[in-house]
Structure formats: C-alpha cells, structure tokens
Short mmCIF file of C-alpha atoms in Angstrom, two decimals:
data_model
loop_
_atom_site.label_atom_id
_atom_site.label_comp_id
_atom_site.label_asym_id
_atom_site.label_seq_id
_atom_site.Cartn_x
_atom_site.Cartn_y
_atom_site.Cartn_z
CA UNK A 28 8.40 -11.29 10.88
CA UNK A 29 5.42 -13.55 9.93
CA UNK A 30 2.63 -14.25 12.16
CA UNK A 31 4.47 -17.44 13.43
CA UNK A 32 7.91 -15.48 13.92
CA UNK A 33 10.07 -16.61 11.11
CA UNK A 34 11.87 -14.73 8.44
CA UNK A 35 9.17 -14.12 5.51
CA UNK A 36 10.10 -15.12 2.24
CA UNK A 37 6.89 -13.33 0.84
CA UNK A 38 5.34 -9.97 1.38
CA UNK A 39 1.60 -8.71 0.82
CA UNK A 40 0.28 -5.29 0.92
CA UNK A 41 -3.76 -5.28 0.36
CA UNK A 42 -6.00 -2.63 -0.36
CA UNK A 43 -9.85 -2.52 -0.73
CA UNK A 44 -11.19 -1.25 -4.02
CA UNK A 45 -14.39 0.04 -5.57
CA UNK A 46 -12.39 -0.50 -8.97
CA UNK A 47 -8.92 -0.52 -9.91
CA UNK A 48 -7.16 -0.27 -13.48
CA UNK A 49 -3.67 -1.87 -14.13
CA UNK A 50 -1.58 -1.43 -17.28
CA UNK A 51 -0.44 -4.40 -18.49
CA UNK A 52 1.12 -3.77 -21.98
CA UNK A 53 2.92 -0.07 -22.11
CA UNK A 54 1.93 1.75 -25.45
CA UNK A 55 4.65 0.95 -27.98
CA UNK A 56 4.47 2.47 -31.76
CA UNK A 57 1.48 2.13 -33.07
CA UNK A 58 -0.18 -0.19 -30.90
CA UNK A 59 -2.04 1.32 -27.81
CA UNK A 60 -1.31 0.97 -23.82
CA UNK A 61 -3.45 -2.42 -22.82
CA UNK A 62 -5.44 -2.40 -19.17
CA UNK A 63 -6.96 -4.78 -17.12
CA UNK A 64 -9.82 -3.73 -14.63
CA UNK A 65 -11.75 -4.58 -12.19
CA UNK A 66 -14.92 -3.45 -9.77
CA UNK A 67 -15.01 -4.39 -6.20
CA UNK A 68 -12.71 -6.28 -4.71
CA UNK A 69 -8.92 -6.52 -3.58
CA UNK A 70 -5.79 -5.30 -5.05
CA UNK A 71 -2.65 -7.45 -3.82
CA UNK A 72 0.51 -6.11 -4.29
CA UNK A 73 2.97 -9.22 -3.65
CA UNK A 74 6.91 -9.45 -3.71
CA UNK A 75 8.74 -12.78 -2.85
CA UNK A 76 11.93 -13.18 -1.09
CA UNK A 77 14.80 -15.58 -1.44
CA UNK A 78 13.90 -18.74 0.25
CA UNK A 79 10.39 -18.58 -1.20
CA UNK A 80 9.02 -22.10 -2.59
CA UNK A 81 5.86 -23.28 -4.14
CA UNK A 82 5.13 -24.85 -0.97
CA UNK A 83 4.01 -21.68 0.66
CA UNK A 84 1.66 -20.56 -2.03
CA UNK A 85 -1.49 -22.35 -1.23
CA UNK A 86 -1.14 -21.40 2.52
CA UNK A 87 -0.75 -17.98 1.39
CA UNK A 88 -3.76 -17.60 -1.26
CA UNK A 89 -5.90 -19.55 1.23
CA UNK A 90 -4.80 -17.06 4.18
CA UNK A 91 -5.19 -14.05 1.76
CA UNK A 92 -8.48 -14.84 0.30
CA UNK A 93 -10.20 -15.84 3.67
CA UNK A 94 -9.45 -13.08 5.93
CA UNK A 95 -12.14 -10.97 6.95
CA UNK A 96 -11.11 -7.29 5.76
CA UNK A 97 -13.38 -6.50 3.56
CA UNK A 98 -16.51 -4.57 4.12
CA UNK A 99 -19.96 -5.95 2.99
CA UNK A 100 -22.83 -3.82 2.24
CA UNK A 101 -24.25 -4.02 5.78
CA UNK A 102 -20.67 -3.00 7.03
CA UNK A 103 -20.15 -6.48 8.69
CA UNK A 104 -16.39 -7.55 7.84
CA UNK A 105 -16.22 -10.63 5.23
CA UNK A 106 -13.43 -11.91 3.34
CA UNK A 107 -13.03 -11.22 -0.43
CA UNK A 108 -14.55 -14.57 -1.08
CA UNK A 109 -17.32 -14.14 0.88
CA UNK A 110 -18.09 -10.56 -0.54
CA UNK A 111 -17.90 -11.86 -3.40
CA UNK A 112 -15.21 -9.24 -4.58
CA UNK A 113 -12.52 -9.29 -7.64
CA UNK A 114 -8.56 -9.57 -7.24
CA UNK A 115 -6.27 -7.35 -8.89
CA UNK A 116 -2.81 -9.01 -8.45
CA UNK A 117 0.43 -6.82 -8.62
CA UNK A 118 3.86 -7.89 -8.95
CA UNK A 119 5.50 -5.43 -6.67
CA UNK A 120 9.41 -5.56 -6.10
CA UNK A 121 9.84 -2.66 -4.38
CA UNK A 122 7.93 -4.27 -1.39
CA UNK A 123 11.44 -6.23 -0.83
CA UNK A 124 12.86 -2.78 -0.26
CA UNK A 125 15.23 -2.09 2.56
CA UNK A 126 16.97 1.35 3.15
CA UNK A 127 20.72 1.68 3.47
CA UNK A 128 21.55 4.98 3.87
CA UNK A 129 19.07 7.27 1.72
CA UNK A 130 19.11 4.27 -1.25
CA UNK A 131 16.78 1.27 -1.07
CA UNK A 132 18.07 -2.12 -1.85
CA UNK A 133 16.68 -5.00 -3.02
CA UNK A 134 19.12 -8.00 -2.15
CA UNK A 135 16.61 -10.12 -0.54
CA UNK A 136 14.31 -10.31 -3.30
CA UNK A 137 14.14 -13.24 -5.54
CA UNK A 138 15.83 -13.72 -8.72
CA UNK A 139 13.49 -13.21 -11.68
CA UNK A 140 12.97 -16.65 -12.96
CA UNK A 141 11.77 -18.02 -9.63
CA UNK A 142 9.79 -14.80 -9.10
CA UNK A 143 7.92 -15.17 -12.46
CA UNK A 144 7.30 -19.05 -11.69
CA UNK A 145 6.05 -18.64 -8.17
CA UNK A 146 4.10 -15.13 -9.22
CA UNK A 147 2.29 -17.24 -12.03
CA UNK A 148 1.36 -20.10 -9.85
CA UNK A 149 0.26 -17.66 -7.04
CA UNK A 150 -2.37 -16.30 -9.62
CA UNK A 151 -3.70 -19.56 -10.74
CA UNK A 152 -4.33 -20.42 -7.44
CA UNK A 153 -6.03 -17.61 -6.76
CA UNK A 154 -8.21 -18.06 -10.08
CA UNK A 155 -9.21 -21.21 -8.73
CA UNK A 156 -9.97 -20.43 -5.51
CA UNK A 157 -12.14 -17.57 -6.61
CA UNK A 158 -14.10 -19.29 -8.82
CA UNK A 159 -14.71 -22.48 -6.51
CA UNK A 160 -15.90 -19.95 -3.96
CA UNK A 161 -17.85 -17.54 -6.33
CA UNK A 162 -19.79 -20.48 -8.28
CA UNK A 163 -21.72 -19.53 -11.51
CA UNK A 164 -23.59 -16.66 -10.73
CA UNK A 165 -21.44 -13.78 -9.26
CA UNK A 166 -19.28 -11.52 -11.50
CA UNK A 167 -16.05 -11.54 -10.01
CA UNK A 168 -12.79 -12.05 -11.71
CA UNK A 169 -9.03 -12.36 -11.07
CA UNK A 170 -6.41 -10.04 -13.14
CA UNK A 171 -3.23 -9.55 -12.71
CA UNK A 172 0.06 -7.60 -13.77
CA UNK A 173 2.70 -8.54 -16.00
CA UNK A 174 5.96 -9.62 -13.82
CA UNK A 175 8.81 -7.26 -14.72
CA UNK A 176 6.51 -4.48 -16.22
CA UNK A 177 5.94 -1.28 -14.77
CA UNK A 178 2.63 -1.52 -12.52
CA UNK A 179 0.63 1.89 -13.83
CA UNK A 180 -2.26 1.55 -11.63
CA UNK A 181 -5.08 3.71 -11.00
CA UNK A 182 -7.17 2.76 -7.73
CA UNK A 183 -10.62 4.14 -6.60
CA UNK A 184 -11.94 3.44 -3.06
CA UNK A 185 -13.73 4.13 -0.54
CA UNK A 186 -11.48 3.70 2.23
CA UNK A 187 -8.05 1.52 1.01
CA UNK A 188 -7.83 -0.48 4.47
CA UNK A 189 -4.12 -1.02 3.77
CA UNK A 190 -3.10 -4.18 5.22
CA UNK A 191 0.28 -6.09 5.62
CA UNK A 192 0.71 -9.46 5.63
CA UNK A 193 4.10 -11.55 5.64
CA UNK A 194 4.35 -15.25 5.07
CA UNK B 3 11.47 -5.70 12.27
CA UNK B 4 12.99 -2.38 11.73
CA UNK B 5 16.13 -1.34 10.21
CA UNK B 6 18.09 -1.80 13.24
CA UNK B 7 16.65 -5.01 14.17
CA UNK B 8 14.22 -3.77 17.07
CA UNK B 9 10.64 -4.10 17.20
CA UNK B 10 8.95 -1.58 15.35
CA UNK B 11 6.77 1.10 16.89
CA UNK B 12 5.49 2.57 13.58
CA UNK B 13 4.92 1.24 10.05
CA UNK B 14 4.80 3.27 6.74
CA UNK B 15 3.64 2.33 3.55
CA UNK B 16 4.79 4.42 0.46
CA UNK B 17 3.49 4.96 -2.87
CA UNK B 18 4.17 7.34 -5.72
CA UNK B 19 1.11 9.37 -7.20
CA UNK B 20 0.50 11.49 -10.28
CA UNK B 21 -2.67 12.64 -8.47
CA UNK B 22 -4.13 11.53 -4.91
CA UNK B 23 -7.46 12.93 -3.66
CA UNK B 24 -8.56 11.98 0.05
CA UNK B 25 -12.01 12.93 1.37
CA UNK B 26 -11.29 14.49 4.78
CA UNK B 27 -14.96 14.93 5.57
CA UNK B 28 -17.58 12.87 4.63
CA UNK B 29 -21.08 14.28 3.18
CA UNK B 30 -23.45 15.36 6.23
CA UNK B 31 -26.83 16.39 5.70
CA UNK B 32 -27.02 19.44 3.48
CA UNK B 33 -23.03 19.81 3.52
CA UNK B 34 -21.07 18.12 1.01
CA UNK B 35 -17.99 16.11 1.41
CA UNK B 36 -14.63 17.66 1.31
CA UNK B 37 -11.50 16.55 -0.49
CA UNK B 38 -7.89 17.45 -0.11
CA UNK B 39 -5.66 16.64 -3.82
CA UNK B 40 -2.14 16.56 -4.57
CA UNK B 41 -0.68 16.19 -8.22
CA UNK B 42 2.72 14.61 -8.38
CA UNK B 43 4.19 13.12 -5.22
CA UNK B 44 4.00 10.51 -2.48
CA UNK B 45 1.17 9.18 -0.49
CA UNK B 46 2.28 7.89 2.89
CA UNK B 47 0.28 5.82 5.10
CA UNK B 48 1.32 5.76 8.78
CA UNK B 49 0.40 3.78 11.96
CA UNK B 50 1.62 4.32 15.07
CA UNK B 51 1.92 0.99 17.39
CA UNK B 52 2.01 0.82 21.18
CA UNK B 53 5.56 2.29 22.69
CA UNK B 54 5.73 4.93 20.03
CA UNK B 55 6.79 8.24 21.41
CA UNK B 56 7.71 11.74 20.10
CA UNK B 57 11.09 10.71 19.95
CA UNK B 58 10.96 8.69 16.77
CA UNK B 59 9.40 11.66 14.91
CA UNK B 60 12.02 13.83 13.50
CA UNK B 61 14.01 10.98 12.32
CA UNK B 62 11.52 8.96 10.86
CA UNK B 63 10.22 12.19 8.80
CA UNK B 64 13.73 12.61 7.86
CA UNK B 65 14.09 8.88 6.64
CA UNK B 66 11.01 8.97 4.72
CA UNK B 67 11.80 12.42 2.67
CA UNK B 68 14.86 11.78 1.83
CA UNK B 69 15.19 8.24 0.75
CA UNK B 70 15.67 8.31 -2.89
CA UNK B 71 12.26 5.98 -4.44
CA UNK B 72 10.79 8.62 -6.55
CA UNK B 73 11.45 8.77 -10.30
CA UNK B 74 12.63 12.09 -11.59
CA UNK B 75 11.63 13.46 -15.20
CA UNK B 76 15.41 12.09 -16.32
CA UNK B 77 14.42 8.54 -14.97
CA UNK B 78 16.86 8.76 -11.91
CA UNK B 79 15.93 8.32 -8.54
CA UNK B 80 15.61 11.04 -6.12
CA UNK B 81 13.76 11.72 -2.95
CA UNK B 82 10.34 13.57 -2.87
CA UNK B 83 12.19 16.77 -1.28
CA UNK B 84 14.65 16.42 -4.17
CA UNK B 85 12.04 15.77 -6.96
CA UNK B 86 10.42 18.21 -5.41
CA UNK B 87 7.02 16.29 -5.20
CA UNK B 88 4.01 16.85 -2.58
CA UNK B 89 2.93 14.54 0.40
CA UNK B 90 -0.67 13.28 1.25
CA UNK B 91 -0.24 11.79 4.65
CA UNK B 92 -3.21 9.28 5.34
CA UNK B 93 -3.50 7.79 8.88
CA UNK B 94 -4.14 3.97 8.43
CA UNK B 95 -4.48 2.20 11.54
CA UNK B 96 -5.24 -1.29 9.49
CA UNK B 97 -1.65 -1.26 8.76
CA UNK B 98 -1.14 -2.70 12.23
CA UNK B 99 -3.43 -5.58 11.88
CA UNK B 100 -2.08 -8.97 12.49
CA UNK B 101 -4.30 -12.00 11.47
CA UNK B 102 -5.43 -14.54 14.05
CA UNK B 103 -7.47 -17.23 12.39
CA UNK B 104 -9.69 -15.24 9.85
CA UNK B 105 -10.07 -12.15 11.85
CA UNK B 106 -7.54 -9.16 11.74
CA UNK B 107 -6.63 -7.57 15.10
CA UNK B 108 -5.29 -4.64 16.17
CA UNK B 109 -3.89 -5.03 19.66
CA UNK B 110 -0.63 -3.34 19.02
CA UNK B 111 -1.82 -0.22 17.69
CA UNK B 112 -1.52 2.91 19.88
CA UNK B 113 -4.38 4.53 21.50
CA UNK B 114 -6.28 7.20 19.98
CA UNK B 115 -5.19 10.19 22.27
CA UNK B 116 -1.38 9.17 21.73
CA UNK B 117 -1.86 8.25 17.96
CA UNK B 118 -4.13 11.65 17.42
CA UNK B 119 -0.98 13.24 18.92
CA UNK B 120 1.70 11.90 17.38
CA UNK B 121 0.05 11.92 13.74
CA UNK B 122 -0.24 15.40 14.00
CA UNK B 123 3.22 16.20 15.02
CA UNK B 124 4.33 14.18 12.15
CA UNK B 125 2.26 16.13 9.62
CA UNK B 126 3.76 19.23 11.27
CA UNK B 127 7.42 18.01 10.79
CA UNK B 128 6.60 16.76 7.35
CA UNK B 129 4.98 20.49 6.24
CA UNK B 130 8.69 22.21 7.86
CA UNK B 131 10.78 19.70 6.19
CA UNK B 132 9.07 20.14 2.78
CA UNK B 133 8.32 23.80 2.90
CA UNK B 134 12.24 24.35 3.98
CA UNK B 135 13.67 21.97 1.04
CA UNK B 136 10.89 23.20 -1.53
CA UNK B 137 11.97 27.10 -1.11
CA UNK B 138 9.40 29.92 -2.32
CA UNK B 139 9.08 28.47 -6.09
CA UNK B 140 8.12 25.40 -6.25
CA UNK B 141 4.57 24.50 -5.93
CA UNK B 142 4.41 21.27 -3.41
CA UNK B 143 2.29 21.14 -0.86
CA UNK B 144 1.79 18.77 2.34
CA UNK B 145 -2.29 17.90 2.40
CA UNK B 146 -3.17 14.90 5.16
CA UNK B 147 -6.51 13.01 6.11
CA UNK B 148 -8.64 13.04 9.58
CA UNK B 149 -7.28 10.93 12.06
CA UNK B 150 -9.95 8.41 13.22
CA UNK B 151 -12.05 9.22 9.94
CA UNK B 152 -12.75 6.60 6.93
CA UNK B 153 -9.90 7.48 4.28
CA UNK B 154 -11.73 7.10 1.23
CA UNK B 155 -9.01 7.78 -1.37
CA UNK B 156 -8.35 7.84 -4.83
CA UNK B 157 -5.08 7.09 -6.44
CA UNK B 158 -3.62 7.68 -9.94
CA UNK B 159 -0.06 6.63 -10.67
CA UNK B 160 2.57 6.32 -13.09
CA UNK B 161 3.64 2.77 -10.88
CA UNK B 162 2.96 2.95 -7.23
CA UNK B 163 6.34 1.55 -6.45
CA UNK B 164 4.91 0.58 -3.16
CA UNK B 165 7.51 0.94 -0.20
CA UNK B 166 7.10 -0.27 3.28
CA UNK B 167 9.04 1.23 6.11
CA UNK B 168 9.22 0.40 9.54
CA UNK B 169 11.00 2.54 12.48
#
C-alpha cells in the first residue's frame, strides 16, 4: 500500500552508499564491459507497475530526493539533496515480483515500452532536481543503469539503511 | 500487503550476491572491527513489525529459502537451498520506515526485546534449514549481523535481483 492507502504503481528500494558501481554494458567480443560509478550518495532501485503514468513522476522524484534518510557527517539525518550526495538509479523489474508457490511472477509489472519511457523521464527529473539543488560547486552526479540490462552491481556502504517507498 | 492480503508483520528484502561482507563489531579502542562474509548466495534484510510472533517464523524461513530466485550456473532459476548458496542475514529496522512529510517514522517496528528474540530464532531456523538441505559436502554457511548494530555492508553481485517479500 502507498502512504495514501491506494494500490501502488511504483516501488522503490533505497540504499545509502559510500561507493556504488554498476555495469551498463556487458563485455561483448573485443569490447570491454562499461561501468558507471558514484561515490557517496543513494542507490535507487526502481520498478513501475501496470497503471503507472508520467503524472506520478514529479511527486515521486521530489519525495525520494527530499526525504531525510541520509546521514550527514555530523550524524544528522538529511535528504540526498541536502547532503549533497550522488544518485545511482537502477531499473529493477524483480522488485515487482510476487510469489506463487515457489516461483516468482511479475504479472503486475508495466510493459517494456512504457517502463522504458517512465524510467527515462524519472532519470531526467532526478538529474534536473540534483543539478538545481547542488549548484555549481558540489561534485554530485546522477548515474543510471540501462533498462532491460542485467544490473551487475557492486556496493560499499557505511550501513545501507535500506528503505522501501511505494507510490 | 502480504501474499494473503493481510497486514504484514515482517518485511524482507532479498538480494543475490557473489560476495557480501558485513561488520558485526565496530572498531573500539585497540580492538579492530570484526566482519563476517559469505560468497555466492543471498542477502536477507529483515524487519519485524508490531504484532509479529514466533508462529510466523517457520513459514517465513521456508518460503524465503525455497522460492526460486537464484540463478544457477546453467541460467535456471533455483532456490538458495538448491543452488546451494550461503545466507547473510541483516537486521534492517529502516525497512519498517514510513514517510511522514520529509521525515521517516518507524512507529510500526516491533520493540527491541521481541525483535531481538524473533531475529535470533529466524537465524537459527535458517541455519537448520540450510544445514539439512546442503548435507555435509557443500560449503555453504549462514552468517548474520548483530541486532541493533550499524550494518556496515559491502556487496558484490552479478545482478542483485532485488525482491521484496512480506509476511
């Protein structure tokens, strides 16, 4: 259930990181695998369900980036925008899984085309928010995985503080 | 909501790993920090809510350890018991968070004493199931964090395949 009690159309799992590295292109033939990396900040695993539309994205991004769940150097809880920290956004279709017997089913996940569009817009909105908040000085960045790829991930944390948020 | 539609009393986030390392004792004075580590297997982040009792644990452990969400060498989906893989169990109170405005609240989390007991039993049941399934040959193990500690974690995956399960 979402905070408002409705049926969720998106699910996000958030983890704090000191460093996170994600493969965005697997090795193929002679070309090596490609990676993106962030230092301190937040990993957002994201999955959209059937019924999700672009309308939900601004509120969703604003909530995720403004909720206070990052620990500042002084131990105070601040948002990732206030930290300021970087973002690694990871499309994670498995988050939509529901167990049926011993198998996981993903019937409620959004179709590929809509998922790709929503994910792209979600990333763009995060980039815009982070750029606006960070100003020109801070060295923070938004990196993201490729929708549909295997999300090969390496994570280093000082406590992941795993949170779940549904929208 | 749980698979059965009731109000959940426990939440688990599952991630597949190639290697995972967790601090179980922070450095203090002259003594160095202590860590536990698993190789291939599954990380279970676990949080109990108010109303959780020991009754739910056997079903919960059986479900988590028998659901097919690990990729075998041949690419087939198998359970962590079938893999066989190791388990790293991480108490993660933040999973019970609910946003209120910009702050996260944890009012629904179980009290410390009950949480500690449930977590301990959960770990014991996992150890028993894994030992029974693995036999004497396989080098798999159950490692776990210390309830109430900061969960300093390092994770290396070939795709975390993050799943959420509620009970």
